[in-house]
């Protein structure tokens, strides 16, 4: 597949690389049209299947991570065409199938579907100019890519209602304070920081990293006792892996571990 709306690159060495996906419709502030979302889904699955890639970073440009779904494209729909074409679902859910970690590196606007896309990633690193918002209410609709569900889980009901009902934009400082993003860094440091995080994760046990991601995600899908039970089983299962032997032996021998790749 030839990609027109995204750029791909790889960072790091050998079979422990970080795949970088850059949304690339800067003139439209990376508005997420159907063609871009098809490409993004394909690129995510390609990196996920690639044995030389251990981690994925998703980013945009300095002005915008993404300013939401493509409004001219949305404006053409009525209910039946939205329903028939599985609007904002057919190619937006692909990211949930990715088993390797996906880090969102967000600078500038992350609005509407852009904010929702960032929240679908496993963690968000924000530049100090990042602005998050769910402005769909101003278009006479509501968030359609999980915003009403992921936002309250990430930041609680009061802040989620504040953003969804008023369309207010939140700056990076507030987003970090309430737990929407994991770290805020100066704009120039955004990509280096995200790639460094990717490089660090790439040195760890691939199987443990993928199962850790799965276990944390399980917290959003299940009750506490089922989640803890699931975690316990995964924890016990990892004692059947060479990486558990290696990690613990290396600690006891006071040497660095050498883990299996993802
Ligand atoms: N879709 C399509 N084009 C968009 C866009 C979008 N979501 N957001 C911005 N653009 C385009 C603008 O139309 C403009 O194009 P032209 O130069 O051809 O006119 C270009 O990007 C630059 O935008 P602005 O001139 O508006 O830039 P600004 O700095 O003055 O404002 C902004 C920036 C506040 C982000 C403003 O562009 C804006 O409000 N954008 C819309 C944000 C929005 O409502 N997002 C939600 C979309 S709906 C959705 O996402 C549903 C869902 O849940 C999935």
PDB file of N, CA, C and O and ligand atoms in Angstrom, residues 25-32 63-64 66-74 88 92 109 111-116 131 133-136 138-139 141-147 169, ligand 1:
ATOM      1  N   UNK A  25      -1.174  15.538   6.908  1.00  0.00           N
ATOM      2  CA  UNK A  25      -2.051  16.436   6.134  1.00  0.00           C
ATOM      3  C   UNK A  25      -1.955  17.809   6.797  1.00  0.00           C
ATOM      4  O   UNK A  25      -2.983  18.352   7.266  1.00  0.00           O
ATOM      5  N   UNK A  26      -0.777  18.382   6.847  1.00  0.00           N
ATOM      6  CA  UNK A  26      -0.597  19.588   7.671  1.00  0.00           C
ATOM      7  C   UNK A  26      -1.483  20.749   7.253  1.00  0.00           C
ATOM      8  O   UNK A  26      -1.919  21.510   8.111  1.00  0.00           O
ATOM      9  N   UNK A  27      -1.783  20.856   5.956  1.00  0.00           N
ATOM     10  CA  UNK A  27      -2.620  21.994   5.512  1.00  0.00           C
ATOM     11  C   UNK A  27      -4.018  21.914   6.101  1.00  0.00           C
ATOM     12  O   UNK A  27      -4.685  22.938   6.273  1.00  0.00           O
ATOM     13  N   UNK A  28      -4.479  20.711   6.408  1.00  0.00           N
ATOM     14  CA  UNK A  28      -5.804  20.534   7.027  1.00  0.00           C
ATOM     15  C   UNK A  28      -5.655  20.189   8.510  1.00  0.00           C
ATOM     16  O   UNK A  28      -6.566  19.618   9.110  1.00  0.00           O
ATOM     17  N   UNK A  29      -4.527  20.574   9.085  1.00  0.00           N
ATOM     18  CA  UNK A  29      -4.243  20.277  10.504  1.00  0.00           C
ATOM     19  C   UNK A  29      -4.454  18.790  10.817  1.00  0.00           C
ATOM     20  O   UNK A  29      -4.961  18.421  11.880  1.00  0.00           O
ATOM     21  N   UNK A  30      -4.039  17.968   9.852  1.00  0.00           N
ATOM     22  CA  UNK A  30      -4.126  16.508   9.988  1.00  0.00           C
ATOM     23  C   UNK A  30      -5.557  16.018  10.236  1.00  0.00           C
ATOM     24  O   UNK A  30      -5.760  15.032  10.969  1.00  0.00           O
ATOM     25  N   UNK A  31      -6.517  16.693   9.653  1.00  0.00           N
ATOM     26  CA  UNK A  31      -7.899  16.209   9.754  1.00  0.00           C
ATOM     27  C   UNK A  31      -7.937  14.752   9.289  1.00  0.00           C
ATOM     28  O   UNK A  31      -7.342  14.385   8.271  1.00  0.00           O
ATOM     29  N   UNK A  32      -8.643  13.953  10.058  1.00  0.00           N
ATOM     30  CA  UNK A  32      -8.576  12.503   9.886  1.00  0.00           C
ATOM     31  C   UNK A  32      -9.655  12.053   8.906  1.00  0.00           C
ATOM     32  O   UNK A  32     -10.762  11.694   9.306  1.00  0.00           O
ATOM     33  N   UNK A  63       2.000  22.191  14.901  1.00  0.00           N
ATOM     34  CA  UNK A  63       0.731  22.924  15.086  1.00  0.00           C
ATOM     35  C   UNK A  63      -0.429  21.999  15.442  1.00  0.00           C
ATOM     36  O   UNK A  63      -1.374  22.413  16.125  1.00  0.00           O
ATOM     37  N   UNK A  64      -0.384  20.790  14.940  1.00  0.00           N
ATOM     38  CA  UNK A  64      -1.511  19.892  15.213  1.00  0.00           C
ATOM     39  C   UNK A  64      -1.083  18.431  15.209  1.00  0.00           C
ATOM     40  O   UNK A  64      -0.413  17.985  14.271  1.00  0.00           O
ATOM     41  N   UNK A  66      -3.801  16.300  15.488  1.00  0.00           N
ATOM     42  CA  UNK A  66      -4.914  16.162  14.539  1.00  0.00           C
ATOM     43  C   UNK A  66      -6.092  16.978  15.059  1.00  0.00           C
ATOM     44  O   UNK A  66      -6.442  16.881  16.231  1.00  0.00           O
ATOM     45  N   UNK A  67      -6.689  17.774  14.156  1.00  0.00           N
ATOM     46  CA  UNK A  67      -7.800  18.654  14.560  1.00  0.00           C
ATOM     47  C   UNK A  67      -9.153  17.967  14.404  1.00  0.00           C
ATOM     48  O   UNK A  67     -10.174  18.619  14.244  1.00  0.00           O
ATOM     49  N   UNK A  68      -9.137  16.621  14.414  1.00  0.00           N
ATOM     50  CA  UNK A  68     -10.408  15.894  14.417  1.00  0.00           C
ATOM     51  C   UNK A  68     -10.711  15.201  13.115  1.00  0.00           C
ATOM     52  O   UNK A  68      -9.905  15.225  12.168  1.00  0.00           O
ATOM     53  N   UNK A  69     -11.877  14.573  13.078  1.00  0.00           N
ATOM     54  CA  UNK A  69     -12.335  13.966  11.834  1.00  0.00           C
ATOM     55  C   UNK A  69     -12.484  15.067  10.788  1.00  0.00           C
ATOM     56  O   UNK A  69     -12.617  16.239  11.121  1.00  0.00           O
ATOM     57  N   UNK A  70     -12.443  14.658   9.525  1.00  0.00           N
ATOM     58  CA  UNK A  70     -12.485  15.626   8.430  1.00  0.00           C
ATOM     59  C   UNK A  70     -13.912  16.167   8.286  1.00  0.00           C
ATOM     60  O   UNK A  70     -14.834  15.432   7.878  1.00  0.00           O
ATOM     61  N   UNK A  71     -14.085  17.444   8.602  1.00  0.00           N
ATOM     62  CA  UNK A  71     -15.455  18.000   8.675  1.00  0.00           C
ATOM     63  C   UNK A  71     -16.145  18.038   7.298  1.00  0.00           C
ATOM     64  O   UNK A  71     -17.310  17.650   7.188  1.00  0.00           O
ATOM     65  N   UNK A  72     -15.456  18.442   6.213  1.00  0.00           N
ATOM     66  CA  UNK A  72     -16.142  18.387   4.913  1.00  0.00           C
ATOM     67  C   UNK A  72     -16.630  16.977   4.577  1.00  0.00           C
ATOM     68  O   UNK A  72     -17.720  16.808   4.009  1.00  0.00           O
ATOM     69  N   UNK A  73     -15.854  15.963   4.953  1.00  0.00           N
ATOM     70  CA  UNK A  73     -16.252  14.586   4.684  1.00  0.00           C
ATOM     71  C   UNK A  73     -17.473  14.214   5.531  1.00  0.00           C
ATOM     72  O   UNK A  73     -18.419  13.588   5.046  1.00  0.00           O
ATOM     73  N   UNK A  74     -17.460  14.639   6.817  1.00  0.00           N
ATOM     74  CA  UNK A  74     -18.596  14.342   7.697  1.00  0.00           C
ATOM     75  C   UNK A  74     -19.868  15.029   7.214  1.00  0.00           C
ATOM     76  O   UNK A  74     -20.967  14.479   7.296  1.00  0.00           O
ATOM     77  N   UNK A  88     -16.848   6.507  11.330  1.00  0.00           N
ATOM     78  CA  UNK A  88     -16.022   6.569  12.539  1.00  0.00           C
ATOM     79  C   UNK A  88     -16.048   5.242  13.306  1.00  0.00           C
ATOM     80  O   UNK A  88     -16.088   5.202  14.529  1.00  0.00           O
ATOM     81  N   UNK A  92     -11.479   3.076  12.332  1.00  0.00           N
ATOM     82  CA  UNK A  92     -10.964   3.768  13.512  1.00  0.00           C
ATOM     83  C   UNK A  92     -10.609   2.797  14.628  1.00  0.00           C
ATOM     84  O   UNK A  92      -9.921   3.164  15.565  1.00  0.00           O
ATOM     85  N   UNK A 109      -2.824  21.069  18.354  1.00  0.00           N
ATOM     86  CA  UNK A 109      -4.219  20.674  18.569  1.00  0.00           C
ATOM     87  C   UNK A 109      -4.398  19.152  18.533  1.00  0.00           C
ATOM     88  O   UNK A 109      -3.928  18.483  17.615  1.00  0.00           O
ATOM     89  N   UNK A 111      -7.861  17.584  18.805  1.00  0.00           N
ATOM     90  CA  UNK A 111      -9.271  17.943  18.989  1.00  0.00           C
ATOM     91  C   UNK A 111     -10.182  16.869  18.396  1.00  0.00           C
ATOM     92  O   UNK A 111      -9.835  16.242  17.384  1.00  0.00           O
ATOM     93  N   UNK A 112     -11.350  16.713  18.999  1.00  0.00           N
ATOM     94  CA  UNK A 112     -12.319  15.773  18.459  1.00  0.00           C
ATOM     95  C   UNK A 112     -11.681  14.409  18.261  1.00  0.00           C
ATOM     96  O   UNK A 112     -11.077  13.845  19.178  1.00  0.00           O
ATOM     97  N   UNK A 113     -11.801  13.882  17.036  1.00  0.00           N
ATOM     98  CA  UNK A 113     -11.192  12.590  16.734  1.00  0.00           C
ATOM     99  C   UNK A 113      -9.694  12.566  16.978  1.00  0.00           C
ATOM    100  O   UNK A 113      -9.117  11.496  17.212  1.00  0.00           O
ATOM    101  N   UNK A 114      -9.036  13.724  16.957  1.00  0.00           N
ATOM    102  CA  UNK A 114      -7.592  13.777  17.246  1.00  0.00           C
ATOM    103  C   UNK A 114      -7.326  13.473  18.700  1.00  0.00           C
ATOM    104  O   UNK A 114      -6.389  12.728  19.047  1.00  0.00           O
ATOM    105  N   UNK A 115      -8.141  14.023  19.585  1.00  0.00           N
ATOM    106  CA  UNK A 115      -8.027  13.730  21.013  1.00  0.00           C
ATOM    107  C   UNK A 115      -8.390  12.264  21.262  1.00  0.00           C
ATOM    108  O   UNK A 115      -7.727  11.555  22.028  1.00  0.00           O
ATOM    109  N   UNK A 116      -9.414  11.812  20.557  1.00  0.00           N
ATOM    110  CA  UNK A 116      -9.854  10.419  20.729  1.00  0.00           C
ATOM    111  C   UNK A 116      -8.800   9.435  20.219  1.00  0.00           C
ATOM    112  O   UNK A 116      -8.551   8.397  20.831  1.00  0.00           O
ATOM    113  N   UNK A 131      -2.913  21.131  22.962  1.00  0.00           N
ATOM    114  CA  UNK A 131      -4.248  21.532  23.425  1.00  0.00           C
ATOM    115  C   UNK A 131      -5.233  20.428  23.078  1.00  0.00           C
ATOM    116  O   UNK A 131      -5.325  20.014  21.919  1.00  0.00           O
ATOM    117  N   UNK A 133      -9.166  18.781  23.230  1.00  0.00           N
ATOM    118  CA  UNK A 133     -10.561  19.198  23.324  1.00  0.00           C
ATOM    119  C   UNK A 133     -11.480  18.273  22.560  1.00  0.00           C
ATOM    120  O   UNK A 133     -11.054  17.526  21.675  1.00  0.00           O
ATOM    121  N   UNK A 134     -12.754  18.322  22.951  1.00  0.00           N
ATOM    122  CA  UNK A 134     -13.813  17.575  22.246  1.00  0.00           C
ATOM    123  C   UNK A 134     -14.853  18.600  21.800  1.00  0.00           C
ATOM    124  O   UNK A 134     -15.885  18.784  22.452  1.00  0.00           O
ATOM    125  N   UNK A 135     -14.580  19.275  20.674  1.00  0.00           N
ATOM    126  CA  UNK A 135     -15.465  20.376  20.261  1.00  0.00           C
ATOM    127  C   UNK A 135     -16.671  19.963  19.423  1.00  0.00           C
ATOM    128  O   UNK A 135     -17.351  20.817  18.862  1.00  0.00           O
ATOM    129  N   UNK A 136     -16.960  18.648  19.354  1.00  0.00           N
ATOM    130  CA  UNK A 136     -18.028  18.183  18.455  1.00  0.00           C
ATOM    131  C   UNK A 136     -19.363  18.858  18.740  1.00  0.00           C
ATOM    132  O   UNK A 136     -20.179  19.035  17.836  1.00  0.00           O
ATOM    133  N   UNK A 138     -20.044  21.758  19.219  1.00  0.00           N
ATOM    134  CA  UNK A 138     -20.204  22.996  18.436  1.00  0.00           C
ATOM    135  C   UNK A 138     -20.621  22.701  16.995  1.00  0.00           C
ATOM    136  O   UNK A 138     -21.010  23.600  16.255  1.00  0.00           O
ATOM    137  N   UNK A 139     -20.480  21.431  16.586  1.00  0.00           N
ATOM    138  CA  UNK A 139     -20.897  21.035  15.235  1.00  0.00           C
ATOM    139  C   UNK A 139     -22.285  20.391  15.268  1.00  0.00           C
ATOM    140  O   UNK A 139     -22.745  19.845  14.261  1.00  0.00           O
ATOM    141  N   UNK A 141     -23.046  17.724  17.029  1.00  0.00           N
ATOM    142  CA  UNK A 141     -22.958  16.272  17.250  1.00  0.00           C
ATOM    143  C   UNK A 141     -22.228  16.025  18.579  1.00  0.00           C
ATOM    144  O   UNK A 141     -22.047  16.950  19.376  1.00  0.00           O
ATOM    145  N   UNK A 142     -21.805  14.784  18.791  1.00  0.00           N
ATOM    146  CA  UNK A 142     -21.038  14.462  19.992  1.00  0.00           C
ATOM    147  C   UNK A 142     -19.787  13.706  19.550  1.00  0.00           C
ATOM    148  O   UNK A 142     -19.683  13.299  18.389  1.00  0.00           O
ATOM    149  N   UNK A 143     -18.822  13.492  20.435  1.00  0.00           N
ATOM    150  CA  UNK A 143     -17.662  12.682  20.044  1.00  0.00           C
ATOM    151  C   UNK A 143     -18.124  11.328  19.518  1.00  0.00           C
ATOM    152  O   UNK A 143     -19.061  10.737  20.077  1.00  0.00           O
ATOM    153  N   UNK A 144     -17.459  10.847  18.465  1.00  0.00           N
ATOM    154  CA  UNK A 144     -17.921   9.604  17.849  1.00  0.00           C
ATOM    155  C   UNK A 144     -16.865   8.527  17.785  1.00  0.00           C
ATOM    156  O   UNK A 144     -17.097   7.448  17.242  1.00  0.00           O
ATOM    157  N   UNK A 145     -15.677   8.811  18.362  1.00  0.00           N
ATOM    158  CA  UNK A 145     -14.610   7.797  18.336  1.00  0.00           C
ATOM    159  C   UNK A 145     -14.173   7.453  19.752  1.00  0.00           C
ATOM    160  O   UNK A 145     -12.996   7.281  20.038  1.00  0.00           O
ATOM    161  N   UNK A 146     -15.159   7.371  20.631  1.00  0.00           N
ATOM    162  CA  UNK A 146     -14.867   6.880  21.986  1.00  0.00           C
ATOM    163  C   UNK A 146     -14.653   7.967  23.023  1.00  0.00           C
ATOM    164  O   UNK A 146     -14.402   7.663  24.195  1.00  0.00           O
ATOM    165  N   UNK A 147     -14.756   9.239  22.638  1.00  0.00           N
ATOM    166  CA  UNK A 147     -14.453  10.330  23.573  1.00  0.00           C
ATOM    167  C   UNK A 147     -15.328  10.342  24.819  1.00  0.00           C
ATOM    168  O   UNK A 147     -14.844  10.576  25.924  1.00  0.00           O
ATOM    169  N   UNK A 169     -11.065  23.930  25.374  1.00  0.00           N
ATOM    170  CA  UNK A 169      -9.775  23.279  25.132  1.00  0.00           C
ATOM    171  C   UNK A 169      -8.960  23.288  26.415  1.00  0.00           C
ATOM    172  O   UNK A 169      -8.982  24.250  27.169  1.00  0.00           O
TER     173      UNK A 169
HETATM  174  N1  LIG B   1     -11.571  18.928   9.224  1.00  0.00           N
HETATM  175  C1  LIG B   1     -11.189  19.451   8.041  1.00  0.00           C
HETATM  176  N2  LIG B   1     -10.404  20.529   7.901  1.00  0.00           N
HETATM  177  C2  LIG B   1      -9.966  21.101   9.033  1.00  0.00           C
HETATM  178  C3  LIG B   1     -10.315  20.627  10.298  1.00  0.00           C
HETATM  179  C4  LIG B   1     -11.150  19.470  10.375  1.00  0.00           C
HETATM  180  N3  LIG B   1     -11.486  18.903  11.545  1.00  0.00           N
HETATM  181  N4  LIG B   1      -9.737  21.419  11.233  1.00  0.00           N
HETATM  182  C5  LIG B   1      -9.046  22.361  10.562  1.00  0.00           C
HETATM  183  N5  LIG B   1      -9.185  22.179   9.235  1.00  0.00           N
HETATM  184  C6  LIG B   1      -8.628  22.981   8.154  1.00  0.00           C
HETATM  185  C7  LIG B   1      -9.318  24.320   8.045  1.00  0.00           C
HETATM  186  O1  LIG B   1     -10.522  24.201   7.333  1.00  0.00           O
HETATM  187  C8  LIG B   1      -8.270  25.130   7.321  1.00  0.00           C
HETATM  188  O2  LIG B   1      -8.305  24.797   5.974  1.00  0.00           O
HETATM  189  P1  LIG B   1      -8.224  25.982   4.858  1.00  0.00           P
HETATM  190  O3  LIG B   1      -6.871  26.615   5.084  1.00  0.00           O
HETATM  191  O4  LIG B   1      -8.323  25.231   3.564  1.00  0.00           O
HETATM  192  O5  LIG B   1      -9.354  26.903   5.161  1.00  0.00           O
HETATM  193  C9  LIG B   1      -6.969  24.591   7.896  1.00  0.00           C
HETATM  194  O6  LIG B   1      -7.273  23.297   8.461  1.00  0.00           O
HETATM  195  C10 LIG B   1      -6.400  25.445   8.995  1.00  0.00           C
HETATM  196  O7  LIG B   1      -7.401  25.627   9.968  1.00  0.00           O
HETATM  197  P2  LIG B   1      -7.806  27.074  10.545  1.00  0.00           P
HETATM  198  O8  LIG B   1      -7.597  28.118   9.510  1.00  0.00           O
HETATM  199  O9  LIG B   1      -9.180  26.963  11.122  1.00  0.00           O
HETATM  200  O10 LIG B   1      -6.696  27.238  11.673  1.00  0.00           O
HETATM  201  P3  LIG B   1      -6.823  28.043  13.044  1.00  0.00           P
HETATM  202  O11 LIG B   1      -5.465  28.030  13.645  1.00  0.00           O
HETATM  203  O12 LIG B   1      -7.495  29.347  12.836  1.00  0.00           O
HETATM  204  O13 LIG B   1      -7.826  27.164  13.957  1.00  0.00           O
HETATM  205  C11 LIG B   1      -8.623  25.128  14.949  1.00  0.00           C
HETATM  206  C12 LIG B   1      -7.416  25.890  14.369  1.00  0.00           C
HETATM  207  C13 LIG B   1      -9.098  25.777  16.248  1.00  0.00           C
HETATM  208  C14 LIG B   1      -8.144  23.709  15.233  1.00  0.00           C
HETATM  209  C15 LIG B   1      -9.787  25.109  13.935  1.00  0.00           C
HETATM  210  O14 LIG B   1      -9.288  24.712  12.665  1.00  0.00           O
HETATM  211  C16 LIG B   1     -10.929  24.217  14.286  1.00  0.00           C
HETATM  212  O15 LIG B   1     -11.730  24.539  15.135  1.00  0.00           O
HETATM  213  N6  LIG B   1     -11.007  23.018  13.624  1.00  0.00           N
HETATM  214  C17 LIG B   1     -12.095  22.099  13.818  1.00  0.00           C
HETATM  215  C18 LIG B   1     -11.944  21.292  15.111  1.00  0.00           C
HETATM  216  C19 LIG B   1     -13.120  20.360  15.295  1.00  0.00           C
HETATM  217  O16 LIG B   1     -14.260  20.778  15.367  1.00  0.00           O
HETATM  218  N7  LIG B   1     -12.835  19.039  15.405  1.00  0.00           N
HETATM  219  C20 LIG B   1     -13.842  18.039  15.573  1.00  0.00           C
HETATM  220  C21 LIG B   1     -14.187  17.404  14.251  1.00  0.00           C
HETATM  221  S1  LIG B   1     -15.555  16.281  14.370  1.00  0.00           S
HETATM  222  C22 LIG B   1     -14.902  14.856  15.010  1.00  0.00           C
HETATM  223  O17 LIG B   1     -13.715  14.738  15.243  1.00  0.00           O
HETATM  224  C23 LIG B   1     -15.864  13.735  15.259  1.00  0.00           C
HETATM  225  C24 LIG B   1     -15.307  12.571  15.971  1.00  0.00           C
HETATM  226  O18 LIG B   1     -15.575  12.378  17.149  1.00  0.00           O
HETATM  227  C25 LIG B   1     -14.451  11.613  15.327  1.00  0.00           C
END
